[in-house]
CSV table of C-alpha atoms in Angstrom, one decimal:
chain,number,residue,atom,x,y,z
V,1378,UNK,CA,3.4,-50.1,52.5
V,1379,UNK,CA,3.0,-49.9,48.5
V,1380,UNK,CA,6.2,-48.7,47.2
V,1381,UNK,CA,6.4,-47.0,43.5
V,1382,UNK,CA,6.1,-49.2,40.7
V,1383,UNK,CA,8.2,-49.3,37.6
V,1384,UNK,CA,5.4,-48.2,35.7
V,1385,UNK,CA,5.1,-45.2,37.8
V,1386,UNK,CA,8.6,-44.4,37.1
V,1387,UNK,CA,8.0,-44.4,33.6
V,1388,UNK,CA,5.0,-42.3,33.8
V,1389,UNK,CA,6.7,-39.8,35.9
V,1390,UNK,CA,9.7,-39.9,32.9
V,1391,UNK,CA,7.0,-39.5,30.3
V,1392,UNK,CA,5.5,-36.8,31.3
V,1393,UNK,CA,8.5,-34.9,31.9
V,1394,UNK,CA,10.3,-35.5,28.5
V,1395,UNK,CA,7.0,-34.5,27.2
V,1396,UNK,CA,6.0,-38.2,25.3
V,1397,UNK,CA,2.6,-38.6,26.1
V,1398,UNK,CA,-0.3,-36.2,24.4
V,1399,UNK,CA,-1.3,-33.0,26.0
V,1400,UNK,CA,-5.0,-31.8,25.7
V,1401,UNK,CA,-4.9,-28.9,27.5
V,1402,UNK,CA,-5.5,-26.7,24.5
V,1403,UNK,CA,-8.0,-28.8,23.2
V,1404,UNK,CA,-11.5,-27.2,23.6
V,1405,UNK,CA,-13.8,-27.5,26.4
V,1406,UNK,CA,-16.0,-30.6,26.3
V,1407,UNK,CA,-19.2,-30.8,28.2
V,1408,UNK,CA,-20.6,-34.0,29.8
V,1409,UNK,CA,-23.0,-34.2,27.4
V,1410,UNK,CA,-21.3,-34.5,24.7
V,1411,UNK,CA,-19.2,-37.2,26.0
V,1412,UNK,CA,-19.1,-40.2,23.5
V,1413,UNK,CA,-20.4,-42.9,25.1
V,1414,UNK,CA,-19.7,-46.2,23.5
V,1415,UNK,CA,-18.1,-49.8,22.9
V,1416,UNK,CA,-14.1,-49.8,22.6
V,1417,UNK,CA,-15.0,-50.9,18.6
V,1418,UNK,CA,-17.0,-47.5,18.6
V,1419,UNK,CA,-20.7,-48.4,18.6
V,1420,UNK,CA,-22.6,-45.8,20.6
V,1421,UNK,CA,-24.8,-46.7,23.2
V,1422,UNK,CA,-28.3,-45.5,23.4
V,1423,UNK,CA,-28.3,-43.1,25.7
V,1424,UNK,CA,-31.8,-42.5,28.0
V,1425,UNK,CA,-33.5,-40.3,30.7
V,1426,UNK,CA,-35.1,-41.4,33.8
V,1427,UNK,CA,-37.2,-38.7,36.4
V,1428,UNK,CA,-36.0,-39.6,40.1
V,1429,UNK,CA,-39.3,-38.7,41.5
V,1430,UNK,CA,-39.7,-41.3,44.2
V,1431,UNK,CA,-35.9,-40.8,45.4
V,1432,UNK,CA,-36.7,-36.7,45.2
V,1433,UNK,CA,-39.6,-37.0,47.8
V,1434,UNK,CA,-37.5,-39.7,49.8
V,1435,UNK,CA,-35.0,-36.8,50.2
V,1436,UNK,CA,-37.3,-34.0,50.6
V,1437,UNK,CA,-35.5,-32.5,47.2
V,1438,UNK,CA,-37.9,-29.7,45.7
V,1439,UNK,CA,-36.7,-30.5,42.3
V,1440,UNK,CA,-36.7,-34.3,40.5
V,1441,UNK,CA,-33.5,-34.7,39.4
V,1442,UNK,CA,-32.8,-37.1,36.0
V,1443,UNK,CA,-30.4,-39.5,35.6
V,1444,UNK,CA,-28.9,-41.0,32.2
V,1445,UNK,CA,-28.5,-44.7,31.7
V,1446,UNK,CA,-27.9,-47.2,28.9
V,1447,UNK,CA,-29.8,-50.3,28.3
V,1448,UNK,CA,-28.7,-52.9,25.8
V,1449,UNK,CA,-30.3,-56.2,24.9
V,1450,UNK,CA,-33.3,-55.0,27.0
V,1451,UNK,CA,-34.7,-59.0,25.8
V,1452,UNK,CA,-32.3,-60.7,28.3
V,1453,UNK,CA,-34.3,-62.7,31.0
V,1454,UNK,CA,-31.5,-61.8,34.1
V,1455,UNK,CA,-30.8,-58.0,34.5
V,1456,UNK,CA,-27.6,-56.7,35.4
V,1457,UNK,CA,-26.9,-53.4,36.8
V,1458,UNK,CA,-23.6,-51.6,36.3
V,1459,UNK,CA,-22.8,-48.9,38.9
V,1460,UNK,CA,-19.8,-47.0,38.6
V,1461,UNK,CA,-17.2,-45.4,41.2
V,1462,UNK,CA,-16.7,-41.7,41.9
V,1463,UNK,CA,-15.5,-39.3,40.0
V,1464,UNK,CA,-16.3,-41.7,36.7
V,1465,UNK,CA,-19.4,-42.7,34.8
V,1466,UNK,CA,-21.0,-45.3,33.2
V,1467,UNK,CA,-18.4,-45.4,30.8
V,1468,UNK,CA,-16.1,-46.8,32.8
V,1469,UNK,CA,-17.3,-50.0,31.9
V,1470,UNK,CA,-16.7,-49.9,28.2
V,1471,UNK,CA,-15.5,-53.0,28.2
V,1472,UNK,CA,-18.3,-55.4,29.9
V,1473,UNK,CA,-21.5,-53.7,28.5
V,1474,UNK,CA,-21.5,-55.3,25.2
V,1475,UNK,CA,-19.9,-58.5,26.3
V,1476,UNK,CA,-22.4,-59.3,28.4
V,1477,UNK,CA,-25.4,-58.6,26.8
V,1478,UNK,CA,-24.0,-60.7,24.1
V,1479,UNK,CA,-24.0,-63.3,26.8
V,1480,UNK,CA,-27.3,-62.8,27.1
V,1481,UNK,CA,-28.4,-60.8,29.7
V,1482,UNK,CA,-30.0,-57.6,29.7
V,1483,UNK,CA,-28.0,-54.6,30.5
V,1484,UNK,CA,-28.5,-51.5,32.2
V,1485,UNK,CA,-26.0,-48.9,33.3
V,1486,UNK,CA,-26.5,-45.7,35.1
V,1487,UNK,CA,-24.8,-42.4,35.7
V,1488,UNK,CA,-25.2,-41.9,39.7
V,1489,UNK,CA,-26.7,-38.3,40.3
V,1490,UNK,CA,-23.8,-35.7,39.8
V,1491,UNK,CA,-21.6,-37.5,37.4
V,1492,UNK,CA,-21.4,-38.0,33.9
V,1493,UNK,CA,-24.5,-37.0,31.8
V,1494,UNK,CA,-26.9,-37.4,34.9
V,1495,UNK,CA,-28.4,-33.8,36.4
V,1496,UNK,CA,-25.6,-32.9,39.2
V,1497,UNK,CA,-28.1,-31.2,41.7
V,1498,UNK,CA,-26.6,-29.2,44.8
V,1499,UNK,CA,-29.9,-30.4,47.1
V,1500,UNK,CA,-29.0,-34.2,46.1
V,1501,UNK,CA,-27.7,-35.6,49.8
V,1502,UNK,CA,-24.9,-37.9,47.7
V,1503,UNK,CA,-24.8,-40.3,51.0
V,1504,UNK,CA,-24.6,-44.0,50.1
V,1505,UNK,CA,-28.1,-44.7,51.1
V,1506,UNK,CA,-29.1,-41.7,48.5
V,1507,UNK,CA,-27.9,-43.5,45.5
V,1508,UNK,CA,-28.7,-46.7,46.5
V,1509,UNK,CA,-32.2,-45.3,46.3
V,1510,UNK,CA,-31.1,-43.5,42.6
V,1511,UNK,CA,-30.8,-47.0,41.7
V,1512,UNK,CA,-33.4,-49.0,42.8
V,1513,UNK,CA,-35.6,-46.4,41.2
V,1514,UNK,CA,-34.1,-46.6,37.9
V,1515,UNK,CA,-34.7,-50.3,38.1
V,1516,UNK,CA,-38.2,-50.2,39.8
V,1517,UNK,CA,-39.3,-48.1,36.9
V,1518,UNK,CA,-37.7,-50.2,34.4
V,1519,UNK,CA,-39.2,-53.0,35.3
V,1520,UNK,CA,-35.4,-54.9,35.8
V,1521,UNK,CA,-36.7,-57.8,38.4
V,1522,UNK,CA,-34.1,-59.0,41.0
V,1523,UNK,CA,-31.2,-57.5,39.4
V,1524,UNK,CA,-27.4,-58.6,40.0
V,1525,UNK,CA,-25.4,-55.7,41.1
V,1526,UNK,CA,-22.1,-55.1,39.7
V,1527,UNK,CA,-20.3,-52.1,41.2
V,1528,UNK,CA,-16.6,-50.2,41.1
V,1529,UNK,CA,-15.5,-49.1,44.0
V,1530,UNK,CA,-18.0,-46.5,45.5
V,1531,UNK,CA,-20.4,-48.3,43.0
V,1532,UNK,CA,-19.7,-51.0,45.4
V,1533,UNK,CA,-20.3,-49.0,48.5
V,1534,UNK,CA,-23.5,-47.8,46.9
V,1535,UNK,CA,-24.4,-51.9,45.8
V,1536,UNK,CA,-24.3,-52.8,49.2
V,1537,UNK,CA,-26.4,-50.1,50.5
V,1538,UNK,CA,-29.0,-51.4,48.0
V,1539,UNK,CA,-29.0,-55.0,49.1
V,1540,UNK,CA,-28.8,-54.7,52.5
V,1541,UNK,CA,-31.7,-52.2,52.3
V,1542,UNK,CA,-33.8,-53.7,49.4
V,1543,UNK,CA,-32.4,-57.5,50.1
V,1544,UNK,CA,-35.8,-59.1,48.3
V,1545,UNK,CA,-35.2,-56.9,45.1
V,1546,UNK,CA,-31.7,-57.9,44.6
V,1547,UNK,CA,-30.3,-61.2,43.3
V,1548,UNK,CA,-26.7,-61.2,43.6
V,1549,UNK,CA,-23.9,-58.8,44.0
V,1550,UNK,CA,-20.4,-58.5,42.3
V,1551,UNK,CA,-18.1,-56.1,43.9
V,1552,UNK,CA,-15.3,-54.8,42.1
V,1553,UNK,CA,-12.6,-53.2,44.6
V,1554,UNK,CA,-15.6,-52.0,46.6
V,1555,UNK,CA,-15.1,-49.6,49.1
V,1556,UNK,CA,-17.1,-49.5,52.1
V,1557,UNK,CA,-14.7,-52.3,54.1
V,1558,UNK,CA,-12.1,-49.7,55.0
V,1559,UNK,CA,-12.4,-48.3,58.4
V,1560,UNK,CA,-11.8,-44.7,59.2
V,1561,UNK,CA,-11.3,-43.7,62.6
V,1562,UNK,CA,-13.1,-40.0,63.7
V,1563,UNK,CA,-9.7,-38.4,62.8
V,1564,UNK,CA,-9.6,-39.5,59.2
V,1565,UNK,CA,-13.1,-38.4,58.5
V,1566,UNK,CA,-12.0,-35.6,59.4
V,1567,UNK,CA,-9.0,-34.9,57.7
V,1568,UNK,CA,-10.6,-36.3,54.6
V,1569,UNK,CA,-13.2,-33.5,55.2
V,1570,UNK,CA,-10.7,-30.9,55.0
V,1571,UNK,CA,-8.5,-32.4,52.7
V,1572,UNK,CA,-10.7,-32.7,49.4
V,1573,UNK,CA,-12.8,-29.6,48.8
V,1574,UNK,CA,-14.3,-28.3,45.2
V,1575,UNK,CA,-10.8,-26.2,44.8
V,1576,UNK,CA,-8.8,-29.0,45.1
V,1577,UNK,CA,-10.7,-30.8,42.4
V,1578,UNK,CA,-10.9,-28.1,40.0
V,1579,UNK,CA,-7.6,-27.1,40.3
V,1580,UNK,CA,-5.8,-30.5,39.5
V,1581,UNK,CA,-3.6,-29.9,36.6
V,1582,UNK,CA,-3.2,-32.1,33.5
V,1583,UNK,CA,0.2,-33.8,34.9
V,1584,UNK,CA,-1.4,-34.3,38.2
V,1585,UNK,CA,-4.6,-36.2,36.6
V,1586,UNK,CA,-2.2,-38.1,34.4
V,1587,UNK,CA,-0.7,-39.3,37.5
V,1588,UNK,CA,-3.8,-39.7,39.5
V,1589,UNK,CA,-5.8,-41.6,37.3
V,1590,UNK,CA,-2.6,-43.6,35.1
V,1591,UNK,CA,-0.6,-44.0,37.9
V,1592,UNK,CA,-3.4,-44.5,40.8
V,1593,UNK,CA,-5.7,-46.9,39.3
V,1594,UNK,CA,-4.2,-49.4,36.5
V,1595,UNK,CA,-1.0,-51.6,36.1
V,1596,UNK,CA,-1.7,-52.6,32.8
V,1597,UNK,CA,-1.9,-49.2,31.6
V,1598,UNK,CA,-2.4,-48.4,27.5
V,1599,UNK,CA,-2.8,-46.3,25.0
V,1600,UNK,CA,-6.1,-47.0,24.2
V,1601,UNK,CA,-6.9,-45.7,27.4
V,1602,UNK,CA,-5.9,-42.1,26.8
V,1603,UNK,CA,-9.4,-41.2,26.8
V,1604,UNK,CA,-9.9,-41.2,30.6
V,1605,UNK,CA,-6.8,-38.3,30.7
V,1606,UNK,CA,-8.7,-36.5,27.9
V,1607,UNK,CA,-11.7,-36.3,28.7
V,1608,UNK,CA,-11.2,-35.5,32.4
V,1609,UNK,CA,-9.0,-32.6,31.1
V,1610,UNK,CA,-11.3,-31.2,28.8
V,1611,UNK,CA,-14.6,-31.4,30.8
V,1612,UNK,CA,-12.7,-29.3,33.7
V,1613,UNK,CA,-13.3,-26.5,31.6
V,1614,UNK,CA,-17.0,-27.0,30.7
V,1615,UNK,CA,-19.5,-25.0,32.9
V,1616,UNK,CA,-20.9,-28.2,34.6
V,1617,UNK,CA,-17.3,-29.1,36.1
V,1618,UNK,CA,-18.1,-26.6,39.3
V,1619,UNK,CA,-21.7,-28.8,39.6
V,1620,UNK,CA,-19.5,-32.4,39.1
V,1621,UNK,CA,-16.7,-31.1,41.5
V,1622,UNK,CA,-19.7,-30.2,44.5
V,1623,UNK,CA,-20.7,-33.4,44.0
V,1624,UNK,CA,-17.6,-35.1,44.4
V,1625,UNK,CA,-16.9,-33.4,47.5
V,1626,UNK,CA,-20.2,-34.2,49.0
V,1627,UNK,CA,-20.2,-38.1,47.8
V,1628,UNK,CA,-16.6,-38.1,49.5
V,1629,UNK,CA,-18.5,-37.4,52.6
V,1630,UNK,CA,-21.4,-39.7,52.2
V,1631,UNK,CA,-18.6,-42.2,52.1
V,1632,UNK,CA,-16.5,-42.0,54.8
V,1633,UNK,CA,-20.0,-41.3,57.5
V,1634,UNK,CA,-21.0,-45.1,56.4
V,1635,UNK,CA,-20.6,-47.1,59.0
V,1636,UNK,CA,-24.2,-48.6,58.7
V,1637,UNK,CA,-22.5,-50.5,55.4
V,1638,UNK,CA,-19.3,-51.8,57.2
V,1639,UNK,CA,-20.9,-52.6,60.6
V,1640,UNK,CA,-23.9,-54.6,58.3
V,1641,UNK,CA,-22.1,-56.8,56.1
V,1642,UNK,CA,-23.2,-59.9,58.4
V,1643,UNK,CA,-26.7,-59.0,57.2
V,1644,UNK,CA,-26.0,-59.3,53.0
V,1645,UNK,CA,-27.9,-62.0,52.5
V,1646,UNK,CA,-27.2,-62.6,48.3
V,1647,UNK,CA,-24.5,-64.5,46.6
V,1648,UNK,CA,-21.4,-62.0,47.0
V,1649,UNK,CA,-18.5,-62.1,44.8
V,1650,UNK,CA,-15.7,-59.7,45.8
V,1651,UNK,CA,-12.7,-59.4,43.0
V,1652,UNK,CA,-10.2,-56.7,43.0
V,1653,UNK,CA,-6.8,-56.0,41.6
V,1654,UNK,CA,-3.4,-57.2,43.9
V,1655,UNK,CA,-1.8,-53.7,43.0
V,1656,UNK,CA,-4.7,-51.7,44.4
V,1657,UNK,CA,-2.7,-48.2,45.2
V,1658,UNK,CA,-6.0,-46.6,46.3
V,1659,UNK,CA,-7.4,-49.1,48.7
V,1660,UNK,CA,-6.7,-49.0,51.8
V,1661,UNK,CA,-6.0,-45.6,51.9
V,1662,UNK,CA,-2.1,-44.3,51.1
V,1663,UNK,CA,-2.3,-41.3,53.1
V,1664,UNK,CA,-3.8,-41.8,56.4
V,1665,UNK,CA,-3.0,-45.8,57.4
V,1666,UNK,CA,-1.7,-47.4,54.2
V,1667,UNK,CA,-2.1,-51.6,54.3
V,1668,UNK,CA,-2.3,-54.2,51.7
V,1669,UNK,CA,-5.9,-54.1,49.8
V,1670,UNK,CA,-5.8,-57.8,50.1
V,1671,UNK,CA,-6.4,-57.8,53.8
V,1672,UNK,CA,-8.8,-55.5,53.5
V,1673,UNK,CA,-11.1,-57.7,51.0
V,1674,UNK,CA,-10.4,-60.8,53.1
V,1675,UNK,CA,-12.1,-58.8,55.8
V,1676,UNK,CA,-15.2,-58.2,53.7
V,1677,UNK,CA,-14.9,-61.4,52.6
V,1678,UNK,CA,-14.9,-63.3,55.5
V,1679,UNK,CA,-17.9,-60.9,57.1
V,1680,UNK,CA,-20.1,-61.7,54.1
V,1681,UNK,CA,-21.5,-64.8,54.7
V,1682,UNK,CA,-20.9,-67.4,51.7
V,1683,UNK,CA,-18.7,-64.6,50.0
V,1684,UNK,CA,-16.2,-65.9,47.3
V,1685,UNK,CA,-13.1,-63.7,46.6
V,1686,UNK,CA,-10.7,-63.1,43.6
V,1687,UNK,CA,-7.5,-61.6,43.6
V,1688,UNK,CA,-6.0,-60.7,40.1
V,1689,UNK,CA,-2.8,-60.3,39.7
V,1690,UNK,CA,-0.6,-57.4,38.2
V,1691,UNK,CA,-4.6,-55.3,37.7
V,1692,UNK,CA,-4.7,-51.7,39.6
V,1693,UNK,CA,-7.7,-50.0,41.0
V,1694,UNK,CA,-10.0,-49.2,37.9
V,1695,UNK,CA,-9.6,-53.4,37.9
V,1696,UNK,CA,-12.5,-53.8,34.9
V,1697,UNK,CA,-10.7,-51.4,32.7
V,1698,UNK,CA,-7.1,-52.7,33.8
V,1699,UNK,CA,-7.5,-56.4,32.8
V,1700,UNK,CA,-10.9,-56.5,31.6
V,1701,UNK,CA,-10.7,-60.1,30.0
V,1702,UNK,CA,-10.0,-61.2,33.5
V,1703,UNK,CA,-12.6,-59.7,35.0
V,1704,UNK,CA,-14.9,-60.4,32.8
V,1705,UNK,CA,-14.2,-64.7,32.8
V,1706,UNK,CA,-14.2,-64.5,36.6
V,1707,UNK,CA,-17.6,-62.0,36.4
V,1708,UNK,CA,-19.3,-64.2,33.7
V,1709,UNK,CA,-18.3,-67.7,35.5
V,1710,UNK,CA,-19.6,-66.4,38.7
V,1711,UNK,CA,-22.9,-65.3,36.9
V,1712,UNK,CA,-23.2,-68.6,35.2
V,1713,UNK,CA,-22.6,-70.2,38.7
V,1714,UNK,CA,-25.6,-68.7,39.6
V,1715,UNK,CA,-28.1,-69.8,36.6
V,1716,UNK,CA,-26.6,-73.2,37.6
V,1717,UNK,CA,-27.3,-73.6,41.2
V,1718,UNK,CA,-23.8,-73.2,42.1
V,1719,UNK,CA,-23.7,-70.4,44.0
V,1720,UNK,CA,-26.5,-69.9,46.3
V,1721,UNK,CA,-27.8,-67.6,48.8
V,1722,UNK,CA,-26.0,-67.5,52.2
């Protein structure tokens, strides 16, 4: 079992003697208006994009839009950043402009129901739902053969693409992907009753400086203190009710995904599977606890021609954590690719 690290202790101090900023009676701040951009501060172009195939897929009424950013849209090999819930595309703040400066062509998207995306009550958020959200986005674009590069449920939702839409995919990088776990008919049900709308909404500012500082990262700093701030202040915008729903319901499109776990045989791309050592969030603390690392050898060794990376002292949220890291192991394993050095299973 994980045991409390000194940085946790420290957190739990600083917060108590009051040291780290409050924002709580900073004003409300709406999705819209987050500020997305590079850590030196150059925005990204923000677009819209009309799910109309995935709406009739899913018998929605209404065609819900999703935001997405798209640099260097000249780069020959597309790569598609998906991010994990509860976050958005900007979660990856520190690989969208380093790699189209490698070259590639760069899209990111905000799933349905977070970040500046619409946040529909009739969306079904299952695994298979987004996975359609994003092949749209890059059947529409054009994006041929993308690689897939997704956080945690991003990486759920990545392999629900590629085992579904296995010609239109080129490779897949998942970054402390969920979706290897395995939760017994108990724990789905306990994590049912366990995280409702009221139990998001109603998360104070020292719990999500724990949750998200002490859950996700290691490596925690101060430049960081964006993710506190703007989760505090978006909880009082009037889109945080439409956000929580759709936490709660992707939280269940999760854990009823056995298809994913009970398919991996079947991924038939180049797989790279990194992930943080000091993973506090996978497996599970509350229901069977573990070490993370036995449960990526399990996907690992379940993927056919898989390659897994461990980093070392890097938490959950393992791109923001130790993003230079990530990124030489990411980029090496792309290059790899271009190369002939990593092939198809």
């Amino acid at each position: 079992m994980k045991t409390p690290s000194a940085l946790g202790l420290l957190v739990l101090a600083a917060l108590s003697s009051g040291c780290v900023t409050s924002y709580n009676a900073r004003p409300p701040l709406s999705f819209q208006d987050l500020e997305y951009s590079s850590p030196e501060g150059k925005p990204w172009p923000v677009k819209r994009l009309a799910l109309s195939d995935t709406a009739a897929a899913h018998g929605m009424k209404s065609v819900p839009e999703v935001a997405y950013v798209e640099l260097n849209p000249e780069g020959t090999r597309t790569v598609l950043f998906i991010h994990g819930l509860g976050s958005y595309l900007k979660f990856w703040r520190y690989q969208l402009d380093t790699f189209a400066q490698q070259g590639y062509r760069v899209l990111a998207v905000d799933l349905p129901g977070y970040g500046k995306s619409d946040k529909p009550a009739s969306f079904p958020y299952s695994m298979e739902a987004m996975g359609d959200a994003a092949h749209e986005l890059v059947q529409k674009l054009g994006a041929n053969k993308p690689i897939l590069v997704g956080h945690s449920m991003g990486g759920q939702t990545s392999l629900s693409y590629a085992l579904r839409y296995p010609e239109d995919v080129k490779a897949v990088v998942l970054t402390a992907p969920a979706g290897f776990e395995k939760f017994g008919p108990r724990e789905k049900a306990w994590f049912i009753r366990a995280f409702s709308t009221s139990l998001v909404k109603s998360a104070t500012e020292y719990g999500i400086w724990g949750s998200v500082r002490q859950s996700n990262f290691e490596r925690w700093r101060p430049e960081l203190d964006w993710l506190i701030e703007e989760r505090v202040r978006v909880a009082k915008s009037p889109e945080f009710d439409a956000y929580a729903y759709a936490n709660v319901r992707t939280v269940n499109g999760l854990v009823h995904n056995d298809f994913v776990r009970d398919s991996l045989h079947r991924v038939s791309v180049p797989t790279l599977i990194i992930y943080g050592e000091d993973d506090r969030l996978i497996p599970n603390p509350f229901l069977h606890g573990g070490e993370v690392r036995d449960i990526m050898r399990y996907g690992h060794s379940n993927i056919p021609g898989s390659k897994l990376v461990g980093l070392e002292r890097c938490g959950h949220s393992v791109q923001l954590d130790c993003p230079q890291d990530y990124n030489q192991q990411v980029l090496a394993f792309l290059k790899g690719l271009e190369s002939g050095g990593a092939s198809a299973p």
